Amino acid sequence: MDIAIVGAGLGGLALARVLHVNGIDAVVYERESSREARGQGGMLDIHSGQQALREAGLIDRFFEIARGEGQDMRLLEPDGTLLLQEDTPDDAPMLRPEVDRADLRDLLLDSLPEGTVRWGHAFASASDGVLHFANGTTATYDLLVGADGAQSRVRSLLTDARPVHIGQNIVEVGIPDIDHTHPDLAAMVGRGNYWVFGKGISLAAQRNGDGRVRIGLSFYNTGEDWFTTTEIPFDDPAAARARLIDLLPGWDPGITALIEACDDTVIPRAITTLPTGLTWPPKPDVTLVGDAAHLMPPVGEGANMALLDGAVLGLALASHPEDFPSAVAEYEREMYERTGTAARMSAKMQELLMSPDASRRLLEFFQPN
């Protein structure tokens, strides 16, 4: 029987890999023209998702590309006060290592037989067991799995739910090759995560495996039109950096120097989520994994849940190779419970981050005693 996976993100690729390990073929249809078509974002904190990589037979190779030192953390207030510094010993267990999203995706892609991923196939519609793509081609399926992310088109086959804005807008910037271009800032940021929390604003700087520091400036309790009303000139990177610094009055110059040092990549991101605990009426030949099923606040659970979705569904299909409806039902029961718990935890963390005293509350979270 034909298994069609729409989307070559972490969830879809994990599913394809676990199926392959268990002797089941699948085809992944991806709208991008190639794996290099666009950047894949920054670092991921992989913890519970390690179980999925074990089921995929990739855990040893994962540890080869993961960065244990990425678990380091520094937490500050805007005036430069250091509230917390945690440095990871070299022999510490890899409980929550950081890994470059692109490296993890490449690991999964390289583990699949040639031709498993069909690039340049943007999903258009599906009905009566036939997929239609924007390039005019078609394909048949017995099971369709939507792994096509936050703006999933497959999702509409199961539910009318759509992502909604949660009052957070992020501007992403970055410093390339920071150890050589700005060694003083490299020492300040450290090897892992560098967080600064003020009232309604946070700065998160994160080491990437390629030497780039990726910086996200989050503005909380802001509306969907915030990027327009705040008048950040995204078409003029130098002016955009200056405007961002203007939005950080009273912040220590050593911290705002991170913004001054950034290159010309300035990206606005409006943060949306799906309803917590989303479910849908069962449909035996269609299901969802990853952000298509349970888009959460960006607090470290999304990638892990996507990997687990792929593994759990893959194992269910391997257990019921001639009975896709039973496999889908088994997967969805487990997925609803697991991701519902993760979504509720993520919502609580998001509420903490959006609070006026986020830095102190985070300190209590990390040091409860």
XYZ file of C-alpha atoms in Angstrom:
369
model
C 0.000 0.000 0.000
C 1.161 3.540 -0.746
C 2.202 5.840 2.103
C 2.563 9.471 1.039
C 4.216 11.952 3.386
C 3.798 15.637 2.544
C 6.709 17.646 3.938
C 10.394 16.879 4.425
C 10.719 18.399 7.874
C 11.846 16.520 10.969
C 8.542 14.743 11.586
C 8.053 13.564 8.025
C 11.644 12.399 7.659
C 11.618 10.607 11.019
C 8.496 8.762 9.903
C 10.061 7.790 6.572
C 13.223 6.576 8.329
C 11.419 4.459 10.943
C 9.295 2.928 8.189
C 12.439 2.175 6.175
C 14.101 0.525 9.192
C 11.019 -1.683 9.474
C 10.986 -2.623 5.793
C 8.134 -0.351 4.707
C 8.415 2.002 1.743
C 7.099 5.564 1.757
C 7.457 8.598 -0.468
C 8.082 12.096 0.891
C 6.791 14.965 -1.251
C 8.487 18.301 -0.563
C 7.620 21.657 -2.120
C 11.193 22.985 -1.967
C 13.339 22.349 -5.021
C 16.229 20.772 -3.074
C 17.588 20.356 0.433
C 19.649 23.532 -0.075
C 16.682 25.636 -1.235
C 16.501 27.643 2.000
C 18.105 27.957 5.424
C 16.829 25.607 8.111
C 17.018 27.893 11.144
C 19.170 27.639 14.231
C 19.902 25.189 17.011
C 17.485 22.695 18.536
C 17.400 21.363 22.094
C 16.831 17.637 21.553
C 15.811 15.740 24.690
C 12.726 13.509 24.472
C 13.231 13.348 20.715
C 16.331 11.216 21.299
C 14.025 8.215 21.697
C 12.801 8.715 18.153
C 16.377 8.762 16.887
C 17.027 5.494 18.719
C 14.041 3.903 16.994
C 15.432 5.254 13.725
C 18.837 3.689 14.386
C 20.520 7.095 14.287
C 21.308 7.917 17.912
C 25.071 7.325 17.657
C 25.350 9.524 14.583
C 23.199 12.125 16.331
C 25.654 12.328 19.230
C 28.460 12.857 16.698
C 26.833 16.064 15.405
C 25.258 17.299 18.667
C 26.937 19.917 20.856
C 26.996 19.106 24.561
C 28.435 22.538 25.312
C 25.280 23.978 23.765
C 23.627 23.184 27.098
C 25.530 26.135 28.656
C 23.267 28.974 29.759
C 23.621 32.573 30.879
C 20.641 34.558 32.156
C 20.843 38.329 32.565
C 18.773 41.408 33.203
C 18.861 44.300 30.694
C 21.241 46.343 32.852
C 23.818 43.576 32.498
C 23.251 41.919 35.874
C 24.171 38.240 35.584
C 21.507 36.177 37.334
C 22.633 32.687 36.394
C 25.528 31.013 34.614
C 25.621 27.278 33.993
C 28.652 25.779 32.254
C 28.446 22.178 31.106
C 31.339 19.901 32.123
C 33.013 18.135 29.219
C 31.969 14.743 30.590
C 28.349 15.714 31.281
C 25.673 13.397 29.839
C 24.051 14.548 26.600
C 20.612 14.998 28.135
C 19.643 18.159 26.254
C 22.347 18.742 23.650
C 21.943 21.374 20.985
C 22.106 20.428 17.326
C 21.932 22.530 14.201
C 18.534 21.951 12.593
C 20.159 21.689 9.162
C 22.595 19.031 10.400
C 19.786 17.002 11.965
C 17.708 17.249 8.802
C 20.712 16.159 6.724
C 21.233 13.185 9.046
C 17.664 12.065 8.407
C 17.807 12.756 4.677
C 21.039 10.838 4.241
C 19.571 7.834 6.070
C 16.853 7.347 3.439
C 17.144 5.455 0.158
C 17.755 7.600 -2.901
C 14.519 8.802 -4.414
C 12.500 8.653 -1.201
C 12.152 12.443 -1.219
C 10.557 13.978 -4.299
C 11.649 17.603 -4.400
C 9.636 20.317 -6.129
C 6.260 18.766 -5.294
C 4.090 21.397 -3.618
C 0.868 19.850 -2.324
C -2.255 21.331 -3.915
C -5.119 18.989 -3.013
C -6.091 15.396 -2.323
C -9.234 13.358 -2.888
C -10.223 9.767 -3.548
C -6.706 8.498 -2.939
C -5.053 10.870 -5.404
C -2.602 13.655 -4.594
C -2.434 16.710 -6.834
C 0.679 18.877 -6.900
C 1.231 22.430 -8.045
C 3.576 21.231 -10.805
C 0.668 19.405 -12.449
C 1.674 15.869 -11.452
C -0.361 13.404 -9.405
C 0.317 10.423 -7.152
C -1.817 7.811 -5.450
C -1.945 7.046 -1.754
C -3.560 4.665 0.694
C -2.355 6.756 3.649
C -1.624 10.480 3.498
C 0.462 12.014 6.291
C 0.576 15.797 6.556
C 4.023 16.804 7.805
C 3.839 20.200 6.147
C 4.322 22.484 9.116
C 2.515 25.379 10.731
C 0.668 26.441 7.581
C -0.239 22.871 6.658
C -2.528 22.425 3.679
C -3.174 18.781 4.505
C -4.632 19.847 7.874
C -7.760 21.170 6.149
C -8.699 17.589 5.257
C -9.200 16.899 8.973
C -10.033 20.129 10.795
C -10.847 23.807 10.278
C -8.386 24.807 13.033
C -5.847 27.443 12.020
C -2.849 28.961 13.830
C -3.581 32.158 15.781
C -1.226 34.905 16.892
C -0.220 34.660 20.567
C 0.993 38.203 21.186
C 4.675 37.616 20.432
C 6.678 38.974 17.532
C 10.325 38.110 16.943
C 13.011 39.821 14.900
C 15.837 37.457 14.027
C 19.349 38.722 13.333
C 22.785 37.161 13.593
C 26.551 37.552 13.781
C 28.558 35.285 11.453
C 31.843 33.680 12.533
C 31.667 35.543 15.839
C 34.894 34.093 17.279
C 36.898 35.811 14.567
C 34.801 38.892 13.819
C 33.861 39.849 17.397
C 35.846 37.793 19.932
C 34.782 40.044 22.815
C 31.109 39.395 22.093
C 31.847 35.698 21.591
C 33.276 35.507 25.100
C 30.253 37.355 26.486
C 27.737 35.021 24.856
C 29.640 31.870 25.742
C 29.220 28.434 24.163
C 25.472 27.959 24.458
C 22.450 30.142 25.201
C 22.559 33.759 26.343
C 19.222 35.146 27.544
C 18.306 38.678 28.577
C 14.791 39.360 29.873
C 13.312 42.816 30.379
C 9.736 44.008 30.708
C 7.939 42.789 27.618
C 11.163 42.238 25.671
C 13.751 39.482 25.584
C 16.970 38.827 23.714
C 18.078 35.255 23.098
C 21.505 34.699 21.571
C 22.439 31.169 20.616
C 25.604 29.596 19.283
C 25.164 27.707 16.025
C 27.395 24.861 14.940
C 28.800 26.910 12.021
C 30.134 29.672 14.290
C 27.207 32.013 13.761
C 25.372 33.459 16.737
C 21.674 33.612 16.023
C 19.802 36.327 17.927
C 16.077 36.590 18.474
C 14.558 39.782 19.853
C 11.091 38.972 21.189
C 8.457 41.610 21.809
C 5.644 40.292 24.000
C 2.025 41.381 24.353
C 2.142 42.825 20.847
C -0.439 42.489 18.085
C -0.392 41.024 14.602
C 0.166 44.499 13.125
C 3.162 45.250 15.357
C 5.756 44.982 12.592
C 3.906 47.672 10.678
C 3.119 50.032 13.538
C 6.609 49.891 15.041
C 8.096 51.059 11.730
C 11.130 48.772 11.542
C 12.583 49.321 8.020
C 13.302 45.697 7.115
C 14.381 46.716 3.614
C 17.258 48.748 5.141
C 19.236 46.435 7.479
C 21.412 49.170 9.005
C 18.371 51.326 9.793
C 16.534 48.251 11.084
C 19.355 47.509 13.532
C 19.327 51.113 14.711
C 15.554 51.001 15.204
C 15.818 47.763 17.201
C 18.364 49.356 19.520
C 15.992 52.320 19.954
C 13.396 49.815 21.176
C 15.762 48.765 23.993
C 16.020 51.944 26.101
C 18.125 51.541 29.212
C 19.705 48.266 28.093
C 23.402 47.844 28.785
C 25.534 48.941 25.789
C 27.443 45.687 26.015
C 24.233 43.817 25.258
C 22.987 46.115 22.498
C 26.433 45.758 20.892
C 25.208 42.341 19.808
C 22.629 44.042 17.595
C 25.154 46.532 16.211
C 27.434 43.655 15.169
C 24.781 41.764 13.199
C 24.927 41.280 9.452
C 22.209 42.262 6.956
C 19.924 39.275 7.575
C 16.934 40.719 9.448
C 13.852 38.489 9.557
C 10.453 39.255 11.156
C 8.550 36.303 12.624
C 5.032 36.492 14.034
C 4.452 33.668 16.534
C 1.296 31.608 16.184
C -0.016 28.396 17.752
C -2.790 25.899 17.239
C -5.359 25.375 20.026
C -3.926 23.392 22.926
C -5.151 19.811 22.859
C -6.381 19.956 19.250
C -8.026 16.759 18.025
C -10.081 15.888 14.942
C -12.627 13.267 13.871
C -10.748 10.117 12.833
C -10.130 9.635 9.146
C -8.473 6.294 8.401
C -6.451 7.443 5.391
C -5.199 10.853 6.601
C -3.285 12.006 9.675
C -0.831 14.707 10.751
C 2.559 14.934 12.454
C 4.619 17.796 13.867
C 3.555 21.429 13.670
C 0.782 20.493 11.268
C -0.874 18.693 14.202
C 0.136 20.685 17.289
C 1.910 23.985 16.686
C 3.212 25.184 20.088
C 5.019 28.241 21.455
C 8.752 28.139 20.591
C 10.021 26.996 23.991
C 11.839 23.787 23.069
C 9.177 21.108 22.574
C 8.115 21.362 18.930
C 11.032 19.556 17.276
C 11.049 16.842 19.932
C 7.333 16.199 19.500
C 7.702 16.088 15.708
C 10.467 13.468 15.911
C 8.405 11.393 18.332
C 5.311 11.706 16.131
C 7.231 10.246 13.212
C 8.627 7.389 15.273
C 5.346 6.511 16.997
C 3.383 6.529 13.744
C 6.086 4.545 11.982
C 6.090 1.870 14.683
C 2.281 1.710 14.681
C 2.271 1.166 10.915
C 4.950 -1.507 11.265
C 2.760 -3.252 13.849
C -0.311 -3.089 11.590
C 1.120 -3.282 8.051
C -2.169 -4.436 6.544
C -4.433 -2.287 8.685
C -3.652 1.411 8.283
C -6.847 2.597 10.055
C -5.902 0.736 13.252
C -2.350 2.064 13.068
C -3.562 5.648 12.623
C -6.023 5.313 15.507
C -3.301 3.895 17.784
C -0.912 6.695 16.842
C -3.449 9.491 17.287
C -4.469 8.273 20.752
C -0.856 8.342 21.918
C -0.061 11.587 20.115
C -3.044 13.488 21.538
C -2.074 12.616 25.111
C 1.664 13.196 24.713
C 1.507 16.436 22.763
C -1.424 17.766 24.786
C 0.761 17.531 27.895
C 3.669 19.168 26.072
C 1.436 21.943 24.727
C 0.082 22.745 28.194
C 3.619 22.881 29.596
C 4.701 25.094 26.704
C 1.769 27.440 27.287
C 2.750 27.812 30.954
C 6.347 28.582 29.984
C 5.121 31.087 27.412
C 3.016 32.782 30.095
C 6.125 33.018 32.281
C 8.178 34.553 29.461
C 5.487 37.149 28.808
C 5.285 38.221 32.453
C 6.763 41.587 33.572
C 9.197 39.846 35.947
C 10.227 37.086 33.548
C 13.921 37.156 34.485
C 13.278 36.548 38.190
C 10.652 33.899 37.506
C 13.031 32.121 35.152
C 15.716 32.199 37.813
C 13.303 30.546 40.241
C 12.402 28.006 37.560
C 16.020 26.999 36.983
C 16.980 27.264 40.658
C 13.833 26.267 42.561
C 15.662 26.041 45.878
